[in-house]
Coordinates of C-alpha atoms in Angstrom, one line a residue:
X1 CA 12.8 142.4 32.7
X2 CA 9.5 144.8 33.0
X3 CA 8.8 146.8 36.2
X4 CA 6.5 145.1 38.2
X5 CA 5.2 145.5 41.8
X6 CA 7.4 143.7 45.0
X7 CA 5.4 142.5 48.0
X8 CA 7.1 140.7 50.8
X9 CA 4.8 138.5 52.4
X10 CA 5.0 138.0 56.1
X11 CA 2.2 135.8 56.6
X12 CA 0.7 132.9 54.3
X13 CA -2.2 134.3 54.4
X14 CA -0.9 138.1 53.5
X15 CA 0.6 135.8 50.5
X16 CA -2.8 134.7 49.5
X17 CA -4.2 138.1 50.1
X18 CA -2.0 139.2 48.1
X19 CA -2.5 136.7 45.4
X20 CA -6.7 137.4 44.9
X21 CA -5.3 140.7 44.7
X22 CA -4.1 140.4 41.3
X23 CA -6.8 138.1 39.6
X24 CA -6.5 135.8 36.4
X25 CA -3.0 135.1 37.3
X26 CA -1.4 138.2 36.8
X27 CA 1.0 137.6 40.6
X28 CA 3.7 135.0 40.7
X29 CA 5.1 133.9 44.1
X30 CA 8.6 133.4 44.6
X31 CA 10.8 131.3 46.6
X32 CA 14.1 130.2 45.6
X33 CA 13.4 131.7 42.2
X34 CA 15.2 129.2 40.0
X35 CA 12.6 128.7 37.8
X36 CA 10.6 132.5 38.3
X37 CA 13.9 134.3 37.0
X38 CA 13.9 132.5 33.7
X39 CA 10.2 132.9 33.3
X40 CA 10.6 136.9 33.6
X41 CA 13.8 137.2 31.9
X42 CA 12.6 135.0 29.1
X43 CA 9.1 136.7 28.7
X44 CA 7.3 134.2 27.2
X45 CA 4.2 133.8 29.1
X46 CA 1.1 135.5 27.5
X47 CA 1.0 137.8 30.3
X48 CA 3.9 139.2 32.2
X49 CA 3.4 139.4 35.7
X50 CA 2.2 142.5 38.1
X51 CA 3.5 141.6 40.9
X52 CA 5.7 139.3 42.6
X53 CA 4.9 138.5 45.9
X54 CA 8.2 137.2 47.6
X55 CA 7.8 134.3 50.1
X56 CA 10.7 133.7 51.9
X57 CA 9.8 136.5 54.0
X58 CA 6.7 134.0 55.8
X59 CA 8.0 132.5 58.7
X60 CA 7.6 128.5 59.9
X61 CA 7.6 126.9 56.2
X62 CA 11.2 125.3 56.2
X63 CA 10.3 122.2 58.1
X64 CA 10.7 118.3 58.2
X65 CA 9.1 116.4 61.0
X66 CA 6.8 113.5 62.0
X67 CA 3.4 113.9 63.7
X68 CA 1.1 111.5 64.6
X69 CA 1.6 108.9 61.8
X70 CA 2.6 111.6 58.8
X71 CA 5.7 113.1 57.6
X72 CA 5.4 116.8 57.6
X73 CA 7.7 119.2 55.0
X74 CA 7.1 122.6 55.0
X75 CA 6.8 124.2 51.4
X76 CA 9.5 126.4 51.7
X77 CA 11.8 123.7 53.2
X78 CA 15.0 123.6 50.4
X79 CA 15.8 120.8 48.6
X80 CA 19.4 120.7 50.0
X81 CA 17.5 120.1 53.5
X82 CA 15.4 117.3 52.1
X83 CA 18.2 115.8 50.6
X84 CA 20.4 115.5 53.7
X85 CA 17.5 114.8 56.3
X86 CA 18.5 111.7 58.6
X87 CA 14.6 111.4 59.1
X88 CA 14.6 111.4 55.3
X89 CA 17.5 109.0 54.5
X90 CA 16.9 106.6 56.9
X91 CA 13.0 106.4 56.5
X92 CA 11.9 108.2 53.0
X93 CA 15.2 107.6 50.7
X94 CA 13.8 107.9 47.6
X95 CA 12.5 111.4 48.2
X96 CA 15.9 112.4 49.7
X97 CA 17.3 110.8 46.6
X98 CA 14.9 112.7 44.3
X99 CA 16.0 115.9 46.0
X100 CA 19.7 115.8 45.5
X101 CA 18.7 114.5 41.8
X102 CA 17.8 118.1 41.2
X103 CA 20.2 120.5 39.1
X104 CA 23.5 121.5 41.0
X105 CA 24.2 121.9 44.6
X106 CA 23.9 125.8 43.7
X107 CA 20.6 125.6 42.6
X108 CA 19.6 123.1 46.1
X109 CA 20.8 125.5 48.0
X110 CA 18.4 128.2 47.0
X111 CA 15.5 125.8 45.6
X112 CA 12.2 124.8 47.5
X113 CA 10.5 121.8 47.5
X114 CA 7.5 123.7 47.1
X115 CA 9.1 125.5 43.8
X116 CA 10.3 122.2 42.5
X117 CA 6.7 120.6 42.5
X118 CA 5.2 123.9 40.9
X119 CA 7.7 124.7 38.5
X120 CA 6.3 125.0 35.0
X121 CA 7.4 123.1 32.2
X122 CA 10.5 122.9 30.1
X123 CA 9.1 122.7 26.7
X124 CA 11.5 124.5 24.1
X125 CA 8.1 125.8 22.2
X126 CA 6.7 126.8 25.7
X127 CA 9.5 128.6 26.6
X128 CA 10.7 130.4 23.5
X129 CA 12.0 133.6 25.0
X130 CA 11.0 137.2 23.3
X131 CA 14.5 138.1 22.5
X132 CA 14.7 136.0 19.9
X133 CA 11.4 135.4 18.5
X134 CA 8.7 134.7 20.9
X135 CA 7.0 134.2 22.9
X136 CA 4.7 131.2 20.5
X137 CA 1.4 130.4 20.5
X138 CA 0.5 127.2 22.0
X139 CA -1.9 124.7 23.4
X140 CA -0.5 125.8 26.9
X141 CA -0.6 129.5 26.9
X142 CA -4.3 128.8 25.5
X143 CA -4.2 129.3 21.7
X144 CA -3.2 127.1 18.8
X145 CA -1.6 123.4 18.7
X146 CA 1.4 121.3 20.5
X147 CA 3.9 122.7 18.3
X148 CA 6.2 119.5 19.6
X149 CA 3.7 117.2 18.0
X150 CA 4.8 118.0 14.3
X151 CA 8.3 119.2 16.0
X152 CA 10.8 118.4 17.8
X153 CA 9.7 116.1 20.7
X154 CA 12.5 113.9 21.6
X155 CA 12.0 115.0 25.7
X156 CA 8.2 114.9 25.0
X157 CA 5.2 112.9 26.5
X158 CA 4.2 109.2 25.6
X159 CA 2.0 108.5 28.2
X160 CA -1.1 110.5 28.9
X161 CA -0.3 113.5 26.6
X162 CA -3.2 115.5 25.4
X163 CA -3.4 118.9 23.5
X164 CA -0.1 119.3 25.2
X165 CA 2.6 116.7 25.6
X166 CA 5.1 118.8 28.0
X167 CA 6.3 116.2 30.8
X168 CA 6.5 117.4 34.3
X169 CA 9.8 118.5 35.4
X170 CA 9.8 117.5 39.2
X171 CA 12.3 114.5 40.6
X172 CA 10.4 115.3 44.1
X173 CA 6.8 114.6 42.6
X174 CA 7.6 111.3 41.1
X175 CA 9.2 110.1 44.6
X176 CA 6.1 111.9 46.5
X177 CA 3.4 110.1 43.9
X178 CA 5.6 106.7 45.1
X179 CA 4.5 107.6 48.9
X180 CA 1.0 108.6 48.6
X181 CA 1.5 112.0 49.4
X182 CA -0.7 114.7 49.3
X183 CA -0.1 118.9 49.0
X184 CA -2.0 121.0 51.5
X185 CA -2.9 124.1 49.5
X186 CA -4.4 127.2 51.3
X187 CA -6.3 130.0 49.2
X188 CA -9.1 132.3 50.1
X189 CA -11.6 129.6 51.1
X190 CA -9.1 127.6 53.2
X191 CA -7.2 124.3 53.0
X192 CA -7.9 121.4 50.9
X193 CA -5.3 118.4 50.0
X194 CA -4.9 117.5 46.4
X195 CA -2.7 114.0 45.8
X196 CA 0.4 114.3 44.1
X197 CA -0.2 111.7 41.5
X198 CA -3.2 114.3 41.0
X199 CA -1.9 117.4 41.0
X200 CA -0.7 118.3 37.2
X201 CA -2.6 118.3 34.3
X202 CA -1.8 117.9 30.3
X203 CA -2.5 121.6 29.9
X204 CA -0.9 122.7 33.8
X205 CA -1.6 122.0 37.4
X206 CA -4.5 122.0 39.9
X207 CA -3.7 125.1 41.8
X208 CA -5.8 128.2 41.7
X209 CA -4.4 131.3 40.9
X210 CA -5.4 132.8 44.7
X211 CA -3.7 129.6 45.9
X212 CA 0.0 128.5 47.7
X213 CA 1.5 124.8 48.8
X214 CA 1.8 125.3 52.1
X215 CA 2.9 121.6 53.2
X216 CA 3.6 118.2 51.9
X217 CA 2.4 115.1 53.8
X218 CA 3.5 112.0 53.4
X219 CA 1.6 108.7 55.1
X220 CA 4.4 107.2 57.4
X221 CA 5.2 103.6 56.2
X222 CA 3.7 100.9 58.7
X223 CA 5.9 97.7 56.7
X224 CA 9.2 96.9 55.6
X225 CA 10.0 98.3 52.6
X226 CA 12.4 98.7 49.5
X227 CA 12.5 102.1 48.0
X228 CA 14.7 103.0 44.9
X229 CA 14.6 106.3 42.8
X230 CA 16.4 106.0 39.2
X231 CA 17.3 108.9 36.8
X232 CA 18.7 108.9 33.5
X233 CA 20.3 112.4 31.9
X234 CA 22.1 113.3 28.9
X235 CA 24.4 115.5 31.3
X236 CA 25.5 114.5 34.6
X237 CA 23.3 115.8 37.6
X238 CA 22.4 119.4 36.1
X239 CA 19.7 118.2 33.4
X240 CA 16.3 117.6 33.5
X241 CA 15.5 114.0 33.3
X242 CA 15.2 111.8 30.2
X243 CA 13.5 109.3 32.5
X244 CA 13.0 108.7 36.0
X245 CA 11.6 106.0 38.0
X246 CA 11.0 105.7 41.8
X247 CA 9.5 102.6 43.3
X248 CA 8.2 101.4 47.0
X249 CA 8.4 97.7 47.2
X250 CA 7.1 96.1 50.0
X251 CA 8.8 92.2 50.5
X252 CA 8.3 89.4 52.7
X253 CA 10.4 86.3 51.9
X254 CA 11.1 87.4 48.7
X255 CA 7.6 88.0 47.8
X256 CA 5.8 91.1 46.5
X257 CA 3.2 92.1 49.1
X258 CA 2.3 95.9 47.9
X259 CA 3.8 98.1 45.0
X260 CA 3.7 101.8 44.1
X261 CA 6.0 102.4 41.1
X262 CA 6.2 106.0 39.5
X263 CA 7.6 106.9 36.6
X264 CA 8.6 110.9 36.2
X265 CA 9.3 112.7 32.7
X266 CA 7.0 110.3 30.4
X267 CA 3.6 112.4 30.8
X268 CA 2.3 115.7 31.9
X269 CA 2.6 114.2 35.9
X270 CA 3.7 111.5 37.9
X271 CA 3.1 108.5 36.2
X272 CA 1.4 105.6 38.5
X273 CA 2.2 102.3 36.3
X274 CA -0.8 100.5 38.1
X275 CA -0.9 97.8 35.9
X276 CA 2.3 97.1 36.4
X277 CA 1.6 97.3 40.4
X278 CA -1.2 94.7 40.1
X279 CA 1.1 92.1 38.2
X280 CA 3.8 92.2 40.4
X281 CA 2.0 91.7 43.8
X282 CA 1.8 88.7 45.4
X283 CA 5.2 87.3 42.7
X284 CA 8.9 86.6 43.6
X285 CA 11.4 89.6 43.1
X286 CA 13.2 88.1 40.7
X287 CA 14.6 88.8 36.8
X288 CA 12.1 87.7 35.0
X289 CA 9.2 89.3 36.8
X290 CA 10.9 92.4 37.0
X291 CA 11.2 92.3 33.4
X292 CA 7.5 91.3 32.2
X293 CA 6.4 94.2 35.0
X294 CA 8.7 96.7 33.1
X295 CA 6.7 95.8 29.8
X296 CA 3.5 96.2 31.8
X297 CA 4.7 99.9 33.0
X298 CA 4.6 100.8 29.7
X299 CA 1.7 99.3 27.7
X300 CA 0.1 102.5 27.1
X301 CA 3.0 104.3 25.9
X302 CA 2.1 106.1 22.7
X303 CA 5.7 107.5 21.4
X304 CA 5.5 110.9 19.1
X305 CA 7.9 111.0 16.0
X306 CA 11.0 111.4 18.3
X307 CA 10.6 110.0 21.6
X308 CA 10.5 106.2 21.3
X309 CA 13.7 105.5 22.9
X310 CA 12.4 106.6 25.8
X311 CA 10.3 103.4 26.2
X312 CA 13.8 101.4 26.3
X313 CA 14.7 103.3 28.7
X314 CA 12.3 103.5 31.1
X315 CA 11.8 99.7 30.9
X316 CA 14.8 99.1 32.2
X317 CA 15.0 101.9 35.2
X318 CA 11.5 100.0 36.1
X319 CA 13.0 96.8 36.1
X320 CA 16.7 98.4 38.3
X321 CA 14.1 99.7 40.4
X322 CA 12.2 96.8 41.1
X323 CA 15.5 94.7 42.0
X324 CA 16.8 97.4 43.7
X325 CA 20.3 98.1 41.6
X326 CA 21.9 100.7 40.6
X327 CA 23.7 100.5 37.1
X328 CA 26.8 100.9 37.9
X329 CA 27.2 98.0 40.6
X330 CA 24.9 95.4 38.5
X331 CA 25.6 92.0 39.3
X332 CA 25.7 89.8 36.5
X333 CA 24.0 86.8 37.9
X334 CA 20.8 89.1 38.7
X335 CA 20.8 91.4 35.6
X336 CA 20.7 89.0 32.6
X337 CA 21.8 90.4 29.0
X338 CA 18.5 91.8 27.8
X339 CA 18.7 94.8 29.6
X340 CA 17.4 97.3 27.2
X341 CA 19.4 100.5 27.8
X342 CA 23.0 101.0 29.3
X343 CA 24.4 104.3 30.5
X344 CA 27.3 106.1 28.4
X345 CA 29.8 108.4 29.8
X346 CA 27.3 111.2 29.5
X347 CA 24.9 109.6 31.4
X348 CA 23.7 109.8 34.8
X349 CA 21.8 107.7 37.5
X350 CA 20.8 109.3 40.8
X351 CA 19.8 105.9 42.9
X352 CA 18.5 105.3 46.1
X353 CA 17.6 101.7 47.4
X354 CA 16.7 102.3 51.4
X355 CA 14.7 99.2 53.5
X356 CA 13.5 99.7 57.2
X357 CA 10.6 98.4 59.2
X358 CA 8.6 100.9 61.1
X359 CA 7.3 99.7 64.5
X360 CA 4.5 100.9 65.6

């Protein structure tokens, strides 16, 4: 790695200080530094860092709580604590589900919520390191094409890709899109909120270079409701995901009254399948309406030379996530013999199917 300056950061706003310090992006914060480490080691970003302004030193980030109607979670919170929340389990499963979907209990440990929503992409032309060739020009450093369009872009975009097809990384945002939830970002003019669902971009996120997540809040749920997260790997839990899906299905009497259904790893963000959402409110929860909502969830796929298989597969996590089933305890009279994509032995699904009524 280069030299580069160290600041420890006792305060968020020393952080942003900080930040504005070193303009055009030239400071990286750090956290849990799963991701950072690679970036620096691997030195293929157009410009290597100053300074690293370490924020683990900034007191009063690592929180979970509810105040007055909204779920509260500190940036700095780790994803091992999100994971194991009661609050979280009992009343927001799929995002405790989503968090211990991520990596290795090692990597929890250390790993932020914060970082996991801000992380940057995983794209092998992206992240070609120095040491053996790189870094390459791309759409996403600023210069030149998607090299994964004419390349290899099996783990690509098919939904919303444009100049760049990376996908987003994060399990966490795809269960946060699901729950309305919005990031409270503070910078050099203050706070503002910026939805999840809104948050990333084809060519990188919304955040400011002078700017730090500082909290997640999610809208507490006033209903009964059925939440289920789905991922599919290539490698049990360590990967990345091929596809993921999380989905909060409100039900009364069998019937769909309200639906938010994400899909994570098929476009540069959280995917909302609103079509999809439309169709299935106000039917039964049943087979066949999962099924023809799966289809809708994916009418604007646009696969690249080496990604189609990933529309088989995602229409079938939409439709376990509808029902609420996890593959391996299907039961045979609700899952009929269309199902589109089955897990092998080096598969893996993360799943999460919570239901609880708030009173209020």
């Amino acid at each position: 790695m280069k030299p580069f300056t160290h600041i420890n950061a006792l305060t968020v706003a020393q952080a942003v200080a900080a930040l504005a310090k070193y303009d055009d992006g030239k400071a990286r914060l750090n956290a849990g530094g799963t991701d950072l480490f690679g970036v620096l080691k691997d030195e293929f970003l157009p410009v290597y860092p100053k300074a690293i302004i370490n924020i683990k030193t900034v007191s009063g980030l690592d929180y979970i709580r509810e105040d007055q109607g909204m779920l509260r979670i500190g940036a700095l919170t780790r994803l091992v604590d999100v994971a194991k929340s009661p609050l979280l389990r009992q009343r927001y499963g799929a995002l405790a589900e989503a968090a211990h979907a991520v990596a290795s209990p090692q990597i929890r440990n250390v790993a932020t919520i914060g970082g996991n929503l801000c992380q940057d992409v995983r794209c092998c032309y992206y992240r070609y390191p120095r040491h053996i060739g790189g870094p390459l020009h791309c759409a996403r450093k600023g210069s030149g094409p998607c090299l994964a369009v004419k390349g290899d872009n099996r783990y690509h975009a098919l939904l919303e890709g444009w100049r760049c097809f990376a996908v987003c990384p994060s399990d966490t945002a795809v269960a946060l899109a699901a729950l309305d939830a919005q990031m409270l970002v503070t910078g050099p003019q203050g706070d503002r909120s910026i939805a999840v669902r809104d948050f990333y971009t084809p060519l990188g996120n919304q955040l400011n270079s002078d700017e730090m997540v500082r909290e997640i809040e999610v809208p507490a749920l006033a209903r009964t409701s059925q939440q289920t997260f789905l991922k599919f790997t290539l490698r049990r839990p360590i990967d990345f995901a091929i596809v993921s899906v999380a989905a909060v299905i409100s039900i009364d009497d069998g019937v769909c009254t309200d639906a938010r259904i994400v899909l994570g790893a098929v476009a540069p963000g959280a995917y909302r399948a609103e079509a999809a959402e439309e169709f299935l409110q106000g039917r039964p929860i049943d087979d066949e309406t999962a099924a023809q909502t799966a289809v809708l969830a994916l009418q604007d796929a646009r696969s690249l030379s080496g990604n189609a298989y990933k529309i088989n597969i995602a229409k079938t996590l939409v439709k376990r996530a509808i029902l609420g089933q996890s593959p391996d305890k299907k039961q045979k009279n609700n899952v009929n013999e269309t199902d589109a994509y089955d897990p092998t032995e080096l598969s893996t699904f993360h799943r999460c199917s919570s239901s609880y009524e708030v009173t209020t």
